[in-house]
Short mmCIF file of C-alpha atoms and ligand atoms in Angstrom, two decimals:
data_model
loop_
_atom_site.label_atom_id
_atom_site.label_comp_id
_atom_site.label_asym_id
_atom_site.label_seq_id
_atom_site.Cartn_x
_atom_site.Cartn_y
_atom_site.Cartn_z
CA MET R 1200 -78.36 52.06 11.53
CA PRO R 1201 -76.36 52.66 14.74
CA ALA R 1202 -77.83 55.07 17.28
CA PRO R 1203 -76.24 58.55 17.43
CA ALA R 1204 -72.94 58.37 19.34
CA GLU R 1205 -74.15 60.54 22.23
CA SER R 1206 -76.96 58.21 23.26
CA ARG R 1207 -74.84 55.07 23.37
CA PRO R 1208 -73.12 54.29 26.67
CA LEU R 1209 -69.71 55.67 27.48
CA GLY R 1210 -67.23 53.04 28.70
CA LEU R 1211 -64.75 53.87 31.45
CA LEU R 1212 -61.54 51.93 31.98
CA GLY R 1213 -59.53 52.81 35.06
CA GLY R 1214 -56.28 51.17 36.04
CA THR R 1215 -52.72 51.65 37.13
CA PHE R 1216 -51.42 50.75 33.67
CA ASP R 1217 -47.94 50.11 35.05
CA PRO R 1218 -47.43 49.54 32.10
CA VAL R 1219 -50.42 49.35 29.75
CA HIS R 1220 -50.48 46.09 27.74
CA PHE R 1221 -52.51 44.13 25.18
CA GLY R 1222 -54.74 42.65 27.94
CA HIS R 1223 -55.98 46.19 28.69
CA LEU R 1224 -56.36 47.05 25.01
CA ARG R 1225 -58.37 43.91 24.21
CA LEU R 1226 -60.46 44.48 27.35
CA ALA R 1227 -61.42 47.96 26.09
CA GLU R 1228 -61.89 46.88 22.48
CA GLU R 1229 -63.99 43.81 23.26
CA ALA R 1230 -66.10 45.69 25.81
CA ARG R 1231 -66.78 48.40 23.24
CA GLU R 1232 -67.84 45.84 20.67
CA ALA R 1233 -69.84 43.54 22.96
CA LEU R 1234 -71.68 46.38 24.72
CA ASP R 1235 -72.02 48.82 21.82
CA LEU R 1236 -70.17 51.56 23.68
CA ALA R 1237 -69.73 54.84 21.82
CA GLN R 1238 -66.24 55.26 23.28
CA VAL R 1239 -64.00 53.98 26.02
CA LEU R 1240 -62.43 56.62 28.24
CA TRP R 1241 -59.12 55.48 29.71
CA ILE R 1242 -58.48 56.81 33.22
CA PRO R 1243 -54.98 56.11 34.54
CA ALA R 1244 -54.83 56.31 38.34
CA GLY R 1245 -52.44 58.85 39.78
CA ARG R 1246 -51.87 57.21 43.13
CA PRO R 1247 -53.99 54.08 43.61
CA PRO R 1248 -55.04 53.92 47.28
CA HIS R 1249 -55.65 50.19 47.65
CA ARG R 1250 -52.42 48.73 46.37
CA THR R 1251 -48.69 49.23 46.56
CA LEU R 1252 -47.23 52.29 44.84
CA PRO R 1253 -46.83 51.95 41.07
CA ARG R 1254 -43.28 51.51 39.84
CA ALA R 1255 -43.53 54.15 37.12
CA ALA R 1256 -44.45 57.80 37.75
CA ALA R 1257 -48.00 58.94 36.95
CA ALA R 1258 -46.71 61.07 34.06
CA ASP R 1259 -44.93 58.09 32.48
CA ARG R 1260 -47.97 55.80 32.87
CA LEU R 1261 -50.19 58.49 31.35
CA GLU R 1262 -47.84 58.90 28.40
CA MET R 1263 -47.70 55.14 27.84
CA VAL R 1264 -51.51 54.98 27.71
CA ARG R 1265 -51.54 57.93 25.31
CA LEU R 1266 -49.14 56.05 23.01
CA ALA R 1267 -51.06 52.78 23.33
CA ILE R 1268 -54.47 54.20 22.37
CA ALA R 1269 -53.25 56.61 19.66
CA GLY R 1270 -55.03 56.04 16.38
CA ASN R 1271 -58.13 54.35 17.83
CA PRO R 1272 -61.00 56.83 17.36
CA HIS R 1273 -63.08 54.90 19.93
CA PHE R 1274 -60.57 55.45 22.72
CA ALA R 1275 -59.95 58.68 24.62
CA LEU R 1276 -57.81 59.66 27.59
CA ASP R 1277 -58.95 61.22 30.86
CA ASP R 1278 -55.92 62.58 32.69
CA ALA R 1279 -57.68 64.06 35.74
CA GLU R 1280 -56.74 61.31 38.23
CA SER R 1281 -53.26 61.16 36.85
CA ARG R 1282 -52.66 64.88 37.31
CA ALA R 1283 -54.39 65.19 40.69
CA GLY R 1284 -51.45 64.14 42.86
CA THR R 1285 -53.88 62.83 45.49
CA PRO R 1286 -55.04 59.21 45.90
CA SER R 1287 -57.37 58.18 43.08
CA TYR R 1288 -60.78 56.96 44.15
CA THR R 1289 -63.31 55.75 41.60
CA VAL R 1290 -66.47 57.16 43.19
CA PRO R 1291 -65.37 60.84 43.02
CA THR R 1292 -64.21 60.23 39.44
CA LEU R 1293 -67.63 58.83 38.56
CA GLU R 1294 -69.33 61.77 40.26
CA ARG R 1295 -67.28 64.15 38.12
CA LEU R 1296 -68.11 62.24 34.93
CA ARG R 1297 -71.79 61.95 35.86
CA ALA R 1298 -71.95 65.74 36.28
CA LEU R 1299 -70.40 66.13 32.83
CA HIS R 1300 -72.55 63.58 31.02
CA GLY R 1301 -75.95 64.03 32.64
CA GLY R 1302 -78.20 60.99 32.29
CA ARG R 1303 -76.10 59.19 29.70
CA PRO R 1304 -75.33 55.54 30.55
CA LEU R 1305 -71.82 55.18 31.95
CA VAL R 1306 -70.24 51.72 32.02
CA LEU R 1307 -67.29 50.97 34.26
CA VAL R 1308 -65.33 48.17 32.57
CA LEU R 1309 -63.53 45.77 34.90
CA GLY R 1310 -61.59 42.53 34.67
CA SER R 1311 -63.20 39.88 36.86
CA ASP R 1312 -60.32 39.99 39.35
CA ALA R 1313 -60.91 43.71 39.81
CA PHE R 1314 -64.65 43.09 40.16
CA LEU R 1315 -64.12 40.49 42.89
CA GLY R 1316 -61.99 43.04 44.75
CA LEU R 1317 -64.69 45.77 44.66
CA PRO R 1318 -65.65 45.59 48.35
CA ALA R 1319 -62.16 46.87 49.20
CA TRP R 1320 -62.82 50.09 47.26
CA HIS R 1321 -63.66 53.37 48.96
CA ARG R 1322 -67.50 53.93 49.09
CA TRP R 1323 -67.91 50.96 46.72
CA ARG R 1324 -71.67 50.57 47.07
CA GLU R 1325 -72.12 54.08 45.65
CA LEU R 1326 -70.61 52.88 42.37
CA PHE R 1327 -73.89 51.23 41.41
CA GLY R 1328 -75.79 54.52 41.63
CA LEU R 1329 -73.31 56.21 39.32
CA ALA R 1330 -72.49 53.67 36.59
CA HIS R 1331 -73.21 50.25 35.21
CA ILE R 1332 -70.48 47.67 35.64
CA ALA R 1333 -69.31 45.42 32.82
CA VAL R 1334 -67.17 42.48 33.91
CA ALA R 1335 -64.87 40.59 31.55
CA THR R 1336 -63.91 37.04 32.25
CA ARG R 1337 -60.16 37.12 32.64
CA SER R 1338 -58.03 34.08 32.09
CA GLY R 1339 -57.76 32.15 35.35
CA PHE R 1340 -60.66 34.01 37.02
CA GLU R 1341 -64.31 32.96 36.69
CA LEU R 1342 -67.26 35.04 37.75
CA ALA R 1343 -69.31 32.93 40.14
CA ALA R 1344 -71.42 34.15 43.03
CA GLU R 1345 -69.77 31.52 45.27
CA GLU R 1346 -66.42 33.25 44.81
CA MET R 1347 -67.75 36.59 46.00
CA GLY R 1348 -67.99 37.71 49.55
CA ALA R 1349 -71.57 37.96 50.87
CA ASP R 1350 -71.60 41.76 50.42
CA LEU R 1351 -70.73 41.62 46.74
CA ALA R 1352 -72.98 38.62 46.02
CA GLU R 1353 -75.89 40.58 47.54
CA GLU R 1354 -75.36 43.46 45.06
CA PHE R 1355 -74.56 41.10 42.19
CA ALA R 1356 -77.69 38.95 42.09
CA PRO R 1357 -80.39 41.63 41.64
CA ARG R 1358 -78.26 43.74 39.30
CA LEU R 1359 -77.10 40.96 37.01
CA GLY R 1360 -78.15 41.35 33.38
CA SER R 1361 -77.22 39.25 30.41
CA ASP R 1362 -78.39 41.60 27.69
CA PRO R 1363 -76.04 44.46 26.79
CA ALA R 1364 -79.12 46.36 25.57
CA ASP R 1365 -80.09 46.74 29.26
CA LEU R 1366 -77.24 49.20 29.58
CA LYS R 1367 -79.05 51.68 27.34
CA ASN R 1368 -82.28 51.67 29.32
CA ALA R 1369 -80.84 53.19 32.49
CA ALA R 1370 -77.96 55.46 33.39
CA ALA R 1371 -76.47 53.14 36.01
CA GLY R 1372 -77.01 50.14 38.27
CA ARG R 1373 -76.71 46.99 36.14
CA ILE R 1374 -73.92 44.43 36.18
CA VAL R 1375 -73.29 42.84 32.78
CA PRO R 1376 -70.65 40.17 32.29
CA PHE R 1377 -69.15 39.75 28.85
CA ALA R 1378 -66.70 37.19 27.51
CA MET R 1379 -63.35 38.37 26.24
CA THR R 1380 -60.49 36.55 24.56
CA PRO R 1381 -58.48 35.23 27.50
CA LEU R 1382 -55.06 36.88 27.60
CA ALA R 1383 -52.98 35.97 30.62
CA ILE R 1384 -50.91 39.15 30.37
CA SER R 1385 -50.41 41.30 33.45
CA ALA R 1386 -48.38 44.39 34.15
CA SER R 1387 -46.63 42.46 36.96
CA LEU R 1388 -45.49 39.84 34.45
CA ILE R 1389 -44.14 42.55 32.15
CA ARG R 1390 -42.30 44.32 34.97
CA ALA R 1391 -40.77 41.03 36.08
CA ARG R 1392 -39.64 40.23 32.53
CA ILE R 1393 -38.02 43.63 32.09
CA ALA R 1394 -36.25 43.36 35.45
CA ALA R 1395 -34.95 39.94 34.40
CA GLY R 1396 -33.76 41.27 31.03
CA LEU R 1397 -36.29 39.14 29.12
CA SER R 1398 -38.25 40.09 25.99
CA THR R 1399 -41.64 41.79 26.27
CA ARG R 1400 -42.24 41.89 22.54
CA TYR R 1401 -45.84 41.00 21.54
CA LEU R 1402 -47.09 41.55 25.12
CA LEU R 1403 -47.58 45.30 24.74
CA PRO R 1404 -47.58 47.81 21.87
CA ASP R 1405 -44.21 48.63 20.33
CA PRO R 1406 -44.53 52.40 20.96
CA VAL R 1407 -44.94 51.62 24.68
CA ARG R 1408 -41.89 49.33 24.65
CA GLU R 1409 -39.98 52.06 22.82
CA TYR R 1410 -40.95 54.52 25.58
CA ILE R 1411 -39.96 52.16 28.41
CA GLU R 1412 -36.47 51.48 27.08
CA PRO R 1413 -34.90 54.99 27.01
CA HIS R 1414 -36.76 55.99 30.18
CA HIS R 1415 -35.15 53.03 31.99
CA LEU R 1416 -38.49 51.96 33.46
CA TYR R 1417 -38.91 48.72 35.40
CA ARG R 1418 -35.25 47.76 35.40
CA ALA R 1419 -34.03 45.85 38.42
CA SER R 1420 -31.55 48.68 39.02
CA ASP R 1421 -34.01 51.60 38.90
CA GLY R 1422 -33.94 51.73 42.68
CA ARG R 1423 -37.76 51.50 43.15
P1 ATP N 153 -50.77 44.35 37.90
O1 ATP N 153 -50.20 43.09 37.31
O2 ATP N 153 -49.74 45.41 38.20
O3 ATP N 153 -51.70 44.09 39.08
P2 ATP N 153 -52.78 44.58 35.76
O4 ATP N 153 -52.12 44.05 34.54
O5 ATP N 153 -53.80 43.71 36.44
O6 ATP N 153 -51.68 45.09 36.78
P3 ATP N 153 -54.30 47.05 36.16
O7 ATP N 153 -53.86 48.40 35.69
O8 ATP N 153 -54.26 46.78 37.61
O9 ATP N 153 -53.42 45.96 35.33
O10 ATP N 153 -55.73 46.68 35.58
C1 ATP N 153 -56.65 47.60 35.05
C2 ATP N 153 -57.89 46.83 34.63
O11 ATP N 153 -57.56 45.92 33.55
C3 ATP N 153 -58.50 45.95 35.73
O12 ATP N 153 -59.91 46.02 35.62
C4 ATP N 153 -57.99 44.55 35.38
O13 ATP N 153 -58.88 43.54 35.83
C5 ATP N 153 -57.97 44.60 33.86
N1 ATP N 153 -56.98 43.70 33.25
C6 ATP N 153 -55.65 43.70 33.42
N2 ATP N 153 -55.06 42.74 32.68
C7 ATP N 153 -56.07 42.09 32.02
C8 ATP N 153 -56.11 40.98 31.11
N3 ATP N 153 -55.00 40.34 30.72
N4 ATP N 153 -57.32 40.60 30.63
C9 ATP N 153 -58.46 41.25 31.04
N5 ATP N 153 -58.49 42.29 31.90
C10 ATP N 153 -57.30 42.72 32.39
#
């Protein structure tokens, strides 16, 4: 019998989602399954600090995520970063969620490319005190200590766990890789296809495509 929902870990999936696509959806779905997460909370960034400005407005990206996850009872939306209007940093978001959820295990779900970029994040070492990290192997990116900078490799080795059950025994601090179906879909690829007038069908959910079209998002002529 599964454990009561409240005691199972809560997954957290942050991103720019510019736009959300099937790579993100499979990432969340496969993480939930592999790690026995009660739910995955989607957290669209308002203004990501460590990358170029998103093409679509925060409100549009939020709406696209809402459409993409509709109907999945295991997915929920957290719109706090999106509505904040200030740069979105993960550590303050985790502090807010930790205060809300007490000692419940929180699991930050990342693609391996995002994981390898962690040392560029604001106050990144504090992440490990606030949440576990689950890392999916993304097509074209392998998770190997040799690929990490020394700082990340130092955190990685002692925290590495192979058993998803480890995530239930502590509130934070473990790093658990999990394999996901490789899907070489990226938001950049989708934006480039739209700008070039090419089809994006089967790369992202139809309701999201149907939102993009009348809102004229990502067209070469949108001036952004
Ligand atoms: P962009 O192409 O604009 O950089 P992206 O498609 O990588 O965007 P993000 O919103 O930056 O999307 O990513 C959010 C999270 O989803 C990150 O942890 C990233 O590693 C992960 N992710 C994105 N695409 C995939 C994919 N195809 N498979 C697995 N993980 C993915």
